[in-house]
Coordinates of C-alpha atoms in Angstrom, one line a residue:
M1 CA 83.7 125.6 110.0
A2 CA 84.4 128.2 112.7
R3 CA 83.3 130.8 110.3
W4 CA 80.0 129.0 109.7
I5 CA 79.4 128.5 113.5
Q6 CA 80.1 132.2 114.1
S7 CA 77.6 133.2 111.5
R8 CA 74.9 130.9 112.9
R9 CA 75.1 132.6 116.3
R10 CA 73.0 135.4 114.8
P11 CA 69.3 134.4 114.7
L12 CA 67.7 133.8 111.3
T13 CA 64.4 135.0 110.1
A14 CA 62.1 132.7 108.2
D15 CA 63.4 134.0 104.9
G16 CA 67.0 133.4 105.9
D17 CA 68.0 137.0 106.9
H18 CA 70.0 137.7 110.0
R19 CA 68.3 139.7 112.8
P20 CA 70.0 141.2 115.9
A21 CA 70.4 139.0 118.8
D22 CA 68.5 141.4 121.1
G23 CA 65.1 140.2 119.8
G24 CA 62.5 141.9 117.7
P25 CA 59.3 140.6 116.3
G26 CA 59.6 136.9 115.5
A27 CA 63.2 136.7 116.8
G28 CA 62.5 133.7 119.1
L29 CA 61.0 130.3 118.5
D30 CA 58.3 130.9 121.1
G31 CA 56.4 133.6 119.2
P32 CA 53.8 133.2 116.5
G33 CA 54.9 130.6 114.0
G34 CA 57.8 129.6 116.3
A35 CA 56.8 125.9 116.3
G36 CA 56.9 125.8 112.6
R37 CA 60.3 127.5 112.4
A38 CA 61.6 125.1 115.0
A39 CA 60.4 122.1 113.0
K40 CA 61.9 123.4 109.8
A41 CA 65.2 124.1 111.5
A42 CA 65.3 120.6 113.1
A43 CA 64.6 119.0 109.7
R44 CA 67.3 121.1 108.0
L45 CA 69.8 120.2 110.7
S46 CA 69.0 116.5 110.3
D47 CA 69.5 116.8 106.5
L48 CA 72.8 118.7 107.1
R49 CA 74.0 115.9 109.5
E50 CA 73.2 113.3 106.8
G51 CA 74.9 115.3 104.1
L52 CA 78.0 115.9 106.1
G53 CA 78.1 112.2 107.2
G54 CA 78.0 111.1 103.5
I55 CA 81.1 113.1 102.6
G56 CA 84.6 111.6 102.9
T57 CA 83.6 107.9 103.3
T58 CA 86.8 106.9 101.4
L59 CA 90.3 108.2 100.8
D60 CA 89.5 108.6 97.0
A61 CA 89.3 112.2 95.8
D62 CA 86.8 111.4 92.9
T63 CA 84.5 109.6 95.3
T64 CA 84.6 112.5 97.8
C65 CA 83.7 115.0 95.0
T66 CA 80.7 112.8 94.0
E67 CA 79.6 112.6 97.6
L68 CA 79.9 116.4 97.9
A69 CA 77.7 117.0 94.9
R70 CA 75.2 114.5 96.0
A71 CA 75.0 116.1 99.5
A72 CA 74.4 119.5 98.0
V73 CA 71.6 118.3 95.8
G74 CA 70.1 116.3 98.6
L75 CA 70.1 119.3 100.8
L76 CA 68.8 122.0 98.5
G77 CA 67.8 120.3 95.2
G78 CA 68.9 121.5 91.8
A79 CA 72.1 120.3 90.3
A80 CA 75.7 120.3 91.5
A81 CA 79.2 119.5 90.2
V82 CA 82.8 119.9 91.2
L83 CA 85.5 121.6 89.1
R84 CA 88.8 120.1 90.2
R85 CA 91.8 122.4 90.3
T86 CA 94.8 121.2 88.2
G87 CA 97.7 123.6 88.7
D88 CA 96.4 127.1 87.9
A89 CA 93.5 125.9 85.8
G90 CA 90.3 124.0 86.2
S91 CA 89.8 120.6 84.6
G92 CA 86.1 121.0 83.7
Y93 CA 83.0 119.9 85.5
G94 CA 83.1 116.5 87.1
A95 CA 81.0 114.5 89.6
I96 CA 77.8 116.0 88.1
V97 CA 74.6 115.3 90.1
G98 CA 71.3 116.5 88.7
D99 CA 70.5 118.2 85.4
P100 CA 73.8 119.6 84.0
A101 CA 71.8 122.2 82.0
L102 CA 71.2 124.1 85.2
L103 CA 74.9 124.7 85.8
P104 CA 76.5 127.9 84.7
D105 CA 79.4 128.1 82.3
A106 CA 82.4 126.3 83.7
R107 CA 84.6 129.2 82.8
W108 CA 83.0 131.2 85.5
A109 CA 83.7 128.4 88.0
A110 CA 87.3 128.2 86.7
A111 CA 87.8 131.9 87.4
T112 CA 86.5 131.4 90.9
A113 CA 88.9 128.6 91.4
R114 CA 91.9 130.8 90.3
E115 CA 90.8 133.5 92.7
A116 CA 89.6 131.3 95.6
K117 CA 90.6 132.7 99.0
T118 CA 89.3 131.6 102.4
P119 CA 87.8 134.6 104.2
A120 CA 88.7 135.2 107.8
A121 CA 86.0 134.3 110.3
G122 CA 83.6 137.2 111.1
T123 CA 84.3 139.1 107.9
P124 CA 81.3 140.2 105.8
T125 CA 82.6 138.5 102.7
A126 CA 80.6 135.4 101.9
P127 CA 82.6 132.2 101.4
W128 CA 81.0 131.7 98.0
L129 CA 80.3 133.6 94.8
E130 CA 76.9 134.0 93.4
H131 CA 76.4 133.7 89.6
P132 CA 75.4 137.2 88.3
G133 CA 73.3 136.0 85.3
G134 CA 70.5 133.5 84.5
S135 CA 67.2 132.7 86.2
G136 CA 67.1 131.0 89.5
A137 CA 70.2 130.7 91.7
A138 CA 73.8 129.5 91.2
L139 CA 76.9 129.8 93.4
S140 CA 80.5 128.7 93.4
A141 CA 82.0 127.7 96.8
P142 CA 85.8 127.2 96.8
L143 CA 87.2 123.9 98.1
T144 CA 90.0 125.2 100.3
S145 CA 91.8 123.8 103.3
G146 CA 94.4 126.0 104.8
D147 CA 96.4 127.5 102.0
D148 CA 95.5 124.8 99.5
A149 CA 92.8 125.0 96.9
Y150 CA 91.3 121.9 95.3
G151 CA 88.7 123.5 93.1
V152 CA 85.1 124.6 93.6
L153 CA 81.7 123.3 94.3
V154 CA 79.2 124.7 91.8
W155 CA 75.5 124.5 92.6
A156 CA 72.5 125.8 90.7
R157 CA 68.7 125.6 90.6
S158 CA 65.9 127.2 88.6
G159 CA 63.2 129.5 90.1
E160 CA 63.8 130.6 93.7
P161 CA 66.7 133.0 94.4
L162 CA 69.5 132.0 96.8
E163 CA 69.0 132.6 100.5
R164 CA 72.1 133.4 102.6
A165 CA 71.4 130.5 104.9
E166 CA 71.5 128.2 101.9
G167 CA 74.8 129.6 100.7
E168 CA 76.3 129.1 104.2
L169 CA 75.1 125.4 104.2
L170 CA 76.7 124.8 100.8
A171 CA 79.9 126.6 102.0
L172 CA 80.0 124.3 105.0
L173 CA 79.7 121.2 102.8
A174 CA 82.5 122.6 100.7
E175 CA 84.7 123.1 103.8
R176 CA 84.1 119.5 104.9
A177 CA 84.8 118.1 101.5
A178 CA 88.0 120.2 101.1
S179 CA 89.3 118.7 104.4
H180 CA 88.7 115.2 103.1
L181 CA 90.3 116.1 99.7
R182 CA 93.4 117.2 101.6
H183 CA 93.5 113.8 103.4
A184 CA 93.0 112.0 100.0
R185 CA 95.9 113.9 98.5
D186 CA 98.1 113.2 101.4
Y187 CA 97.1 109.5 101.2
E188 CA 97.9 109.5 97.5
Q189 CA 101.4 110.9 98.1
V190 CA 102.0 108.4 100.9
S191 CA 100.8 105.6 98.6
R192 CA 103.1 106.7 95.8
T193 CA 106.1 106.8 98.2
A194 CA 105.2 103.4 99.7
G195 CA 104.8 102.0 96.2
D196 CA 108.3 103.2 95.3
L197 CA 109.6 101.6 98.5
Q198 CA 107.8 98.3 97.8
R199 CA 109.2 98.2 94.2
A200 CA 112.7 98.9 95.7
L201 CA 112.4 96.1 98.2
L202 CA 111.0 93.8 95.6
A203 CA 113.8 94.6 93.1
E204 CA 114.5 92.1 90.4
P205 CA 115.7 88.9 92.2
G206 CA 119.0 87.2 91.5
R207 CA 119.4 85.6 88.1
P208 CA 118.7 81.8 88.1
H209 CA 120.9 79.5 86.0
P210 CA 120.1 79.4 82.2
N211 CA 118.8 75.9 82.7
L212 CA 115.8 77.2 84.6
D213 CA 113.0 79.4 83.3
V214 CA 111.6 81.6 86.0
A215 CA 108.7 84.0 86.2
I216 CA 107.6 86.0 89.3
R217 CA 104.5 88.1 90.1
Y218 CA 103.6 90.3 93.0
Q219 CA 99.9 91.3 93.5
P220 CA 99.1 93.7 96.3
A221 CA 95.7 93.4 98.1
G222 CA 94.1 96.6 97.0
R223 CA 94.7 100.1 98.3
S224 CA 94.1 99.3 102.0
T225 CA 97.6 97.9 102.3
L226 CA 100.4 100.1 101.0
V227 CA 103.3 97.7 101.4
G228 CA 103.6 94.2 102.8
G229 CA 105.9 91.4 103.6
D230 CA 105.4 89.0 100.7
W231 CA 108.6 88.3 98.6
C232 CA 110.3 86.0 96.2
E233 CA 114.0 85.4 95.5
T234 CA 116.3 83.2 93.3
V235 CA 119.9 82.4 94.2
R236 CA 122.4 80.8 91.9
L237 CA 124.3 77.9 93.4
H238 CA 127.2 75.8 92.2
F239 CA 126.9 73.0 89.5
G240 CA 123.9 74.5 87.7
R241 CA 121.6 74.5 90.7
T242 CA 119.2 77.3 91.8
L243 CA 117.6 78.1 95.1
L244 CA 114.0 79.3 94.8
V245 CA 112.5 81.2 97.8
V246 CA 109.1 82.6 98.7
G247 CA 108.3 84.1 102.1
D248 CA 105.6 86.0 103.9
V249 CA 106.3 88.2 107.0
M250 CA 103.4 88.2 109.4
G251 CA 101.3 91.4 109.5
H252 CA 101.1 94.3 107.0
G253 CA 102.4 97.7 106.4
L254 CA 105.8 99.4 106.4
E255 CA 107.2 97.4 109.4
S256 CA 106.5 94.1 107.6
A257 CA 108.2 95.4 104.5
V258 CA 111.3 96.4 106.4
D259 CA 111.4 93.0 108.1
M260 CA 110.9 91.3 104.7
S261 CA 114.0 93.2 103.4
A262 CA 116.0 91.9 106.5
Y263 CA 115.0 88.3 105.9
R264 CA 115.9 88.6 102.2
S265 CA 119.3 90.0 103.0
S266 CA 120.1 87.3 105.5
L267 CA 118.9 84.6 103.0
R268 CA 121.3 85.9 100.4
Y269 CA 124.2 85.9 102.8
I270 CA 123.5 82.4 104.2
A271 CA 122.6 80.8 100.8
S272 CA 126.0 81.8 99.4
A273 CA 127.5 79.1 101.5
D274 CA 125.5 76.5 99.5
L275 CA 124.0 74.8 102.6
P276 CA 121.1 72.4 102.3
P277 CA 117.7 74.1 102.4
H278 CA 116.8 73.0 106.0
R279 CA 120.1 74.4 107.3
V280 CA 119.5 77.7 105.5
L281 CA 116.2 78.0 107.4
R282 CA 117.9 77.1 110.7
Q283 CA 120.5 79.9 110.4
M284 CA 117.8 82.4 109.2
D285 CA 115.8 81.5 112.3
D286 CA 118.8 81.9 114.6
I287 CA 119.4 85.4 113.2
A288 CA 115.8 86.5 113.3
S289 CA 115.1 85.2 116.8
G290 CA 118.0 87.2 118.1
E291 CA 116.3 90.4 117.2
D292 CA 113.4 91.3 119.5
D293 CA 111.6 93.6 117.0
R294 CA 111.8 91.2 114.1
R295 CA 108.4 89.8 113.1
P296 CA 108.0 86.1 112.5
A297 CA 107.8 84.9 108.8
T298 CA 106.9 81.8 106.9
C299 CA 109.3 80.7 104.2
L300 CA 109.6 78.0 101.6
L301 CA 112.9 77.0 100.0
A302 CA 113.2 74.9 96.8
R303 CA 116.7 73.9 95.5
V304 CA 116.3 72.8 91.9
D305 CA 119.0 70.6 90.3
P306 CA 118.0 70.2 86.6
G307 CA 121.1 68.1 85.8
R308 CA 120.1 65.4 88.3
G309 CA 116.3 66.0 88.0
Q310 CA 116.1 66.6 91.7
L311 CA 114.1 69.1 93.8
T312 CA 114.8 69.6 97.5
L313 CA 112.2 71.4 99.7
A314 CA 112.3 72.8 103.2
S315 CA 109.5 74.8 104.8
A316 CA 109.2 77.2 107.8
G317 CA 105.5 77.2 108.4
H318 CA 104.8 77.8 104.7
L319 CA 102.3 76.2 102.3
P320 CA 103.6 73.4 100.0
P321 CA 104.4 74.1 96.4
V322 CA 102.6 72.8 93.3
L323 CA 104.2 70.8 90.5
I324 CA 102.6 70.9 87.1
G325 CA 103.4 67.8 85.1
L326 CA 104.0 67.4 81.4
D327 CA 100.3 66.5 80.9
G328 CA 99.1 69.8 82.5
A329 CA 97.9 68.2 85.7
A330 CA 98.9 69.8 89.0
R331 CA 99.7 68.2 92.4
L332 CA 100.8 69.4 95.8
L333 CA 104.3 68.3 96.8
P334 CA 104.6 67.1 100.4
V335 CA 107.2 68.9 102.5
P336 CA 108.0 68.7 106.3
V337 CA 106.8 71.9 107.9
G338 CA 108.8 73.5 110.6
P339 CA 107.9 76.5 112.8
P340 CA 108.0 80.1 111.3
L341 CA 111.3 81.9 111.2
G342 CA 112.0 84.2 114.1
T343 CA 110.5 81.8 116.8
G344 CA 113.9 80.3 117.7
L345 CA 112.4 76.8 117.8
G346 CA 114.3 75.3 114.8
G347 CA 113.5 71.7 113.8
Y348 CA 113.6 72.1 110.0
E349 CA 113.9 69.1 107.6
S350 CA 114.3 68.6 103.9
A351 CA 112.4 66.5 101.4
T352 CA 113.6 65.5 97.9
H353 CA 111.4 64.9 94.9
R354 CA 112.0 64.2 91.2
V355 CA 111.4 66.9 88.7
A356 CA 111.7 66.4 84.9
P357 CA 112.6 68.9 82.2
G358 CA 109.4 70.7 81.2
E359 CA 107.6 70.3 84.5
T360 CA 106.7 73.5 86.3
L361 CA 107.2 74.2 90.0
V362 CA 104.9 76.9 91.5
L363 CA 105.7 78.5 94.9
F364 CA 103.2 81.0 96.4
T365 CA 102.1 82.9 99.5
D366 CA 98.8 82.1 101.2
G367 CA 97.1 85.2 99.7
L368 CA 96.8 83.3 96.5
V369 CA 94.5 80.5 97.8
E370 CA 93.1 81.6 101.2
H371 CA 89.5 82.7 101.6
R372 CA 88.0 83.9 104.9
G373 CA 86.0 81.1 106.6
E374 CA 87.3 78.4 104.3
D375 CA 89.5 75.5 105.4
I376 CA 93.0 75.8 104.0
D377 CA 92.9 72.2 102.6
H378 CA 90.0 73.1 100.5
S379 CA 91.8 76.2 99.3
L380 CA 94.9 74.2 98.3
A381 CA 92.7 71.6 96.6
R382 CA 91.2 74.3 94.4
L383 CA 94.7 75.2 93.1
A384 CA 95.7 71.5 92.7
A385 CA 92.5 70.9 90.6
L386 CA 93.6 73.4 87.9
R387 CA 94.7 71.9 84.6
F388 CA 97.1 73.6 82.2
T389 CA 97.9 73.4 78.5
A390 CA 101.1 71.6 77.8
G391 CA 103.8 73.9 76.4
D392 CA 102.5 77.1 78.0
A393 CA 105.4 79.5 79.0
V394 CA 106.0 80.0 82.7
D395 CA 104.6 83.6 82.4
A396 CA 101.4 82.2 80.9
V397 CA 101.1 79.7 83.7
L398 CA 101.3 82.4 86.3
E399 CA 98.8 84.6 84.5
S400 CA 96.4 81.6 84.2
I401 CA 96.7 80.9 87.9
L402 CA 96.2 84.5 89.0
G403 CA 93.2 84.8 86.7
R404 CA 91.4 81.5 87.5
L405 CA 91.8 82.0 91.2
D406 CA 90.8 85.7 91.0
A407 CA 93.9 86.7 92.8
R408 CA 93.4 90.4 91.8
H409 CA 90.6 90.5 94.4
A410 CA 92.5 88.5 97.0
E411 CA 92.1 89.5 100.7
D412 CA 95.9 89.4 101.2
D413 CA 99.0 90.2 99.2
V414 CA 100.1 87.5 96.7
A415 CA 103.6 86.6 95.7
I416 CA 104.0 83.7 93.3
L417 CA 107.0 82.2 91.5
A418 CA 107.0 79.6 88.7
A419 CA 110.2 77.7 87.6
R420 CA 110.7 75.2 84.8
P421 CA 113.9 73.2 84.4
H422 CA 115.3 72.3 81.0
V423 CA 118.5 70.5 80.0
R424 CA 121.1 72.7 78.3
Q425 CA 123.5 71.1 75.8
G426 CA 127.2 71.7 75.4
P427 CA 130.0 72.7 77.7
K428 CA 128.1 75.8 79.0
A429 CA 125.9 73.5 81.0
E430 CA 128.4 73.6 83.8
G431 CA 127.1 76.1 86.3
T432 CA 129.0 78.7 88.3
A433 CA 128.3 80.3 91.6
G434 CA 128.1 83.9 90.5
R435 CA 125.1 86.1 90.9

């Protein structure tokens, strides 16, 4: 951009050639035809502002390339495309705007991409390469930012030859786009690293007892949130029982993911003592409230005892679970709701329900049901109104819920767990405490 600004300090003639700054016929805007040149310059500047403003509206590289080609055509007409650089080679024209027949052979643009260098400010070398053949005008402007090259902008039109001022405008668009492409690449790298972290933090939970079928899904809320604090866990207890857990750390981002890992670690440690669910929550709250930087979190515990047909629930500010009966009907299970973990307020209680073999328990975070501007009771009623086919596997139940509630377009992350008890026959039905 500094190169473009420096070049613009030299006055332009009506045909786009530079004139010395010390005047000459027609050098200023107050001479004959000056008003017309001023109006034309103002209009072109307005178009340039609009073009620059339309580049880099997202952190998606493909979108940025399309915006660049659209801005080039909007500014000077003709056709434009971007040849992305992949290693030492070009990947072929993409983001084509206008008539592709106007564009020169992509091999010429690929050669430009291989040799693309950013000229120093003030040097006579133009920051673009004109196509030597064909009628009309065509140029290739490298997409470079610092020492990195991302490809080239290729623009062409029929008829009028290229003016230097037009080449400089296209080079400026290419510089702006290259800067946004660098940001998009950096974002992609961060996203990949954050995704690896999220998968590590949400590693396969502990194995439940064989008398319980379990399925878990985690659905991130689009690309705006790299990592979050939603999580699920299963913990084997004595006598064939399993503790099911779903939690949601308040906020988003890396800090929430780190706190989620801390809550999960403390849960595993406390649950190994085989305490009632409400006492597990109490101890988790004591630990979290003693750390000033720990974010509050909601959490729901469900201790399933298939042998006795019992389900014990305790909630720390979390939404209630759903139980799907043998007839496929769903209903919300009432549970006493205590304050979120990390507040230090305590006051957790447990509630016990009956659960029969073949019934399906579903625990979830609020991203599954919540919609902006909608009362949470209506959101929960929508889930409870779903009906399911008897005999569907727990994985199929989760996929059905996610699809019918359109969770893939949820406004928040979604963690969901489904569990179905069944009675095992024989001496192996006796549970152990191992994980």
